[in-house]
PDB file of C-alpha atoms in Angstrom:
ATOM      1  CA  MET A 713       0.000   0.000   0.000  1.00 64.00           C
ATOM      2  CA  ASN A 714       2.856   2.412   0.806  1.00 69.00           C
ATOM      3  CA  SER A 715       4.341   1.880  -2.659  1.00 68.00           C
ATOM      4  CA  LEU A 716       1.037   2.572  -4.354  1.00 69.00           C
ATOM      5  CA  LEU A 717       0.492   5.761  -2.353  1.00 73.00           C
ATOM      6  CA  ALA A 718       4.052   6.938  -3.045  1.00 63.00           C
ATOM      7  CA  SER A 719       3.657   6.337  -6.790  1.00 68.00           C
ATOM      8  CA  HIS A 720       0.370   8.245  -6.884  1.00 60.00           C
ATOM      9  CA  GLU A 721       1.873  11.156  -4.948  1.00 66.00           C
ATOM     10  CA  ALA A 722       4.942  11.296  -7.228  1.00 60.00           C
ATOM     11  CA  LYS A 723       2.789  11.274 -10.364  1.00 68.00           C
ATOM     12  CA  ALA A 724       0.432  13.902  -8.943  1.00 71.00           C
ATOM     13  CA  ASN A 725       3.491  16.126  -8.462  1.00 68.00           C
ATOM     14  CA  GLY A 726       4.704  15.657 -12.048  1.00 65.00           C
ATOM     15  CA  TYR A 727       7.270  12.899 -11.538  1.00 67.00           C
ATOM     16  CA  ASP A 728       7.407   9.493 -13.214  1.00 66.00           C
ATOM     17  CA  GLU A 729       8.085   7.468 -10.052  1.00 76.00           C
ATOM     18  CA  ALA A 730       8.777   7.674  -6.337  1.00 78.00           C
ATOM     19  CA  LEU A 731      12.036   6.980  -4.541  1.00 86.00           C
ATOM     20  CA  LEU A 732      11.300   5.481  -1.134  1.00 89.00           C
ATOM     21  CA  LEU A 733      13.328   6.138   2.003  1.00 91.00           C
ATOM     22  CA  ASP A 734      13.733   3.909   5.038  1.00 92.00           C
ATOM     23  CA  ILE A 735      12.919   4.888   8.617  1.00 92.00           C
ATOM     24  CA  ASN A 736      16.357   6.561   8.943  1.00 94.00           C
ATOM     25  CA  ASN A 737      15.879   8.664   5.771  1.00 94.00           C
ATOM     26  CA  TYR A 738      18.280   6.564   3.714  1.00 95.00           C
ATOM     27  CA  VAL A 739      17.346   5.685   0.139  1.00 93.00           C
ATOM     28  CA  ALA A 740      15.695   2.268   0.058  1.00 92.00           C
ATOM     29  CA  GLU A 741      14.065   1.471  -3.289  1.00 90.00           C
ATOM     30  CA  ALA A 742      11.352   2.405  -5.732  1.00 86.00           C
ATOM     31  CA  PRO A 743       7.892   0.884  -5.706  1.00 86.00           C
ATOM     32  CA  GLY A 744       8.584  -2.538  -7.227  1.00 84.00           C
ATOM     33  CA  ALA A 745      12.218  -1.833  -8.161  1.00 88.00           C
ATOM     34  CA  ASN A 746      15.701  -1.626  -6.671  1.00 93.00           C
ATOM     35  CA  PHE A 747      17.950   1.409  -6.983  1.00 92.00           C
ATOM     36  CA  PHE A 748      21.550   2.019  -8.086  1.00 94.00           C
ATOM     37  CA  TYR A 749      23.567   5.139  -8.696  1.00 94.00           C
ATOM     38  CA  GLU A 750      26.886   5.643 -10.433  1.00 94.00           C
ATOM     39  CA  LYS A 751      29.658   7.953  -9.248  1.00 95.00           C
ATOM     40  CA  GLU A 752      33.057   8.062 -10.963  1.00 93.00           C
ATOM     41  CA  GLY A 753      32.619   4.644 -12.586  1.00 91.00           C
ATOM     42  CA  LYS A 754      31.500   2.871  -9.405  1.00 95.00           C
ATOM     43  CA  LEU A 755      27.966   1.666  -8.637  1.00 96.00           C
ATOM     44  CA  PHE A 756      26.253   2.083  -5.280  1.00 97.00           C
ATOM     45  CA  THR A 757      23.073   0.383  -4.101  1.00 96.00           C
ATOM     46  CA  PRO A 758      21.267   0.356  -0.751  1.00 95.00           C
ATOM     47  CA  ALA A 759      22.577  -2.150   1.758  1.00 92.00           C
ATOM     48  CA  PRO A 760      20.343  -5.099   2.606  1.00 89.00           C
ATOM     49  CA  GLY A 761      18.130  -4.555   5.603  1.00 85.00           C
ATOM     50  CA  ASN A 762      15.245  -2.330   4.608  1.00 82.00           C
ATOM     51  CA  ILE A 763      15.040  -3.334   0.963  1.00 86.00           C
ATOM     52  CA  LEU A 764      13.726  -6.283  -0.976  1.00 85.00           C
ATOM     53  CA  ALA A 765      16.929  -7.618  -2.486  1.00 83.00           C
ATOM     54  CA  GLY A 766      15.586  -8.536  -5.923  1.00 89.00           C
ATOM     55  CA  ILE A 767      16.785 -11.044  -8.491  1.00 92.00           C
ATOM     56  CA  THR A 768      17.513  -8.341 -11.079  1.00 93.00           C
ATOM     57  CA  ARG A 769      19.556  -6.441  -8.479  1.00 93.00           C
ATOM     58  CA  ALA A 770      21.578  -9.590  -7.738  1.00 94.00           C
ATOM     59  CA  THR A 771      22.101 -10.189 -11.464  1.00 94.00           C
ATOM     60  CA  ILE A 772      23.425  -6.650 -11.963  1.00 94.00           C
ATOM     61  CA  ILE A 773      25.820  -7.094  -9.040  1.00 96.00           C
ATOM     62  CA  ASP A 774      27.037 -10.417 -10.506  1.00 96.00           C
ATOM     63  CA  LEU A 775      27.482  -8.911 -13.985  1.00 95.00           C
ATOM     64  CA  CYS A 776      29.440  -6.025 -12.517  1.00 95.00           C
ATOM     65  CA  LYS A 777      31.791  -8.472 -10.793  1.00 96.00           C
ATOM     66  CA  GLU A 778      32.392 -10.212 -14.125  1.00 96.00           C
ATOM     67  CA  LEU A 779      33.047  -6.857 -15.818  1.00 95.00           C
ATOM     68  CA  ASN A 780      35.267  -5.552 -12.977  1.00 95.00           C
ATOM     69  CA  ILE A 781      32.839  -2.732 -12.184  1.00 95.00           C
ATOM     70  CA  SER A 782      32.938  -1.950  -8.493  1.00 96.00           C
ATOM     71  CA  VAL A 783      29.618  -2.149  -6.622  1.00 97.00           C
ATOM     72  CA  GLU A 784      29.208  -1.014  -3.037  1.00 97.00           C
ATOM     73  CA  GLU A 785      26.178  -1.757  -0.879  1.00 96.00           C
ATOM     74  CA  LYS A 786      25.765   1.035   1.658  1.00 96.00           C
ATOM     75  CA  PHE A 787      23.348   3.418   3.314  1.00 95.00           C
ATOM     76  CA  PHE A 788      23.085   6.796   1.577  1.00 95.00           C
ATOM     77  CA  THR A 789      20.874   9.851   1.477  1.00 96.00           C
ATOM     78  CA  VAL A 790      19.021  11.631  -1.319  1.00 94.00           C
ATOM     79  CA  ASP A 791      21.645  14.392  -1.115  1.00 95.00           C
ATOM     80  CA  GLU A 792      24.355  11.843  -1.926  1.00 95.00           C
ATOM     81  CA  VAL A 793      22.329  10.579  -4.894  1.00 94.00           C
ATOM     82  CA  LYS A 794      22.070  14.127  -6.226  1.00 94.00           C
ATOM     83  CA  LYS A 795      25.892  14.178  -6.450  1.00 94.00           C
ATOM     84  CA  ALA A 796      25.847  11.047  -8.651  1.00 94.00           C
ATOM     85  CA  ASP A 797      26.787  10.906 -12.309  1.00 94.00           C
ATOM     86  CA  ALA A 798      23.803   8.693 -13.213  1.00 93.00           C
ATOM     87  CA  ALA A 799      21.121   6.541 -11.568  1.00 92.00           C
ATOM     88  CA  PHE A 800      18.740   3.710 -12.434  1.00 91.00           C
ATOM     89  CA  PHE A 801      15.981   1.467 -11.147  1.00 89.00           C
ATOM     90  CA  CYS A 802      15.928  -2.270 -11.821  1.00 91.00           C
ATOM     91  CA  GLY A 803      13.450  -5.049 -11.265  1.00 87.00           C
ATOM     92  CA  THR A 804      11.645  -7.909 -12.938  1.00 84.00           C
ATOM     93  CA  GLY A 805       8.880  -5.657 -14.249  1.00 77.00           C
ATOM     94  CA  ALA A 806      10.980  -2.527 -14.679  1.00 71.00           C
ATOM     95  CA  GLU A 807      14.039  -4.311 -16.126  1.00 84.00           C
ATOM     96  CA  VAL A 808      16.711  -1.549 -16.045  1.00 87.00           C
ATOM     97  CA  ILE A 809      15.515   2.039 -16.349  1.00 82.00           C
ATOM     98  CA  GLY A 810      17.888   4.967 -16.161  1.00 87.00           C
ATOM     99  CA  PHE A 811      16.604   8.292 -15.081  1.00 83.00           C
ATOM    100  CA  GLU A 812      17.433  11.766 -16.142  1.00 84.00           C
ATOM    101  CA  SER A 813      16.759  13.615 -12.898  1.00 83.00           C
ATOM    102  CA  LEU A 814      15.802  13.372  -9.254  1.00 85.00           C
ATOM    103  CA  ASP A 815      13.507  16.145  -8.077  1.00 87.00           C
ATOM    104  CA  ASP A 816      14.893  19.210  -9.867  1.00 84.00           C
ATOM    105  CA  HIS A 817      18.457  17.849 -10.095  1.00 86.00           C
ATOM    106  CA  LYS A 818      19.511  16.590 -13.536  1.00 89.00           C
ATOM    107  CA  PHE A 819      22.278  13.966 -13.616  1.00 87.00           C
ATOM    108  CA  PRO A 820      25.366  14.971 -15.639  1.00 87.00           C
ATOM    109  CA  LEU A 821      25.801  11.687 -17.538  1.00 78.00           C
ATOM    110  CA  ASN A 822      23.456  10.570 -20.249  1.00 69.00           C
ATOM    111  CA  TRP A 823      22.174   7.127 -19.262  1.00 64.00           C
ATOM    112  CA  ASN A 824      23.598   5.589 -22.460  1.00 59.00           C
ATOM    113  CA  ASP A 825      27.096   6.908 -21.629  1.00 59.00           C
ATOM    114  CA  SER A 826      27.328   5.529 -18.085  1.00 54.00           C
ATOM    115  CA  VAL A 827      29.103   2.326 -17.039  1.00 51.00           C
ATOM    116  CA  SER A 828      25.805   0.843 -15.958  1.00 45.00           C
TER     117      SER A 828
END
C-alpha cells in the first residue's frame, strides 16, 4: 500500500516514479524496483536490511563483478544521490531504467554513456 500511495503522490506532483526512504531517511528502493547510482565509474546500491533484495539487483551485481565494475552496498541519502553521475531502477517488471533527474536535479551523464 505504501508503494502505491508513493507512486500516486509522485505522479500527482509531475514525476514518473517515487524513490522510497527507510525509517532513517536513507534511500531504500522504488515501488517494485531496486535502486543504483553511479559515481566516478563505481555503482552504489542500498545495503540489505530495509530493501527487498531482488533477483535483477543480484544479477546486476554479478554482472558487474564479471566486468570488474565496483559495486558497493551502503546506506546513503538523497543528497548523496544528487551528487551522482547517473542513476537507475531495476526489477523484474521494470528491467533496467535509467533516469534523467531526481527532483529538480539533472544527472550529468546521459544514461547511455554511463558504465551501468
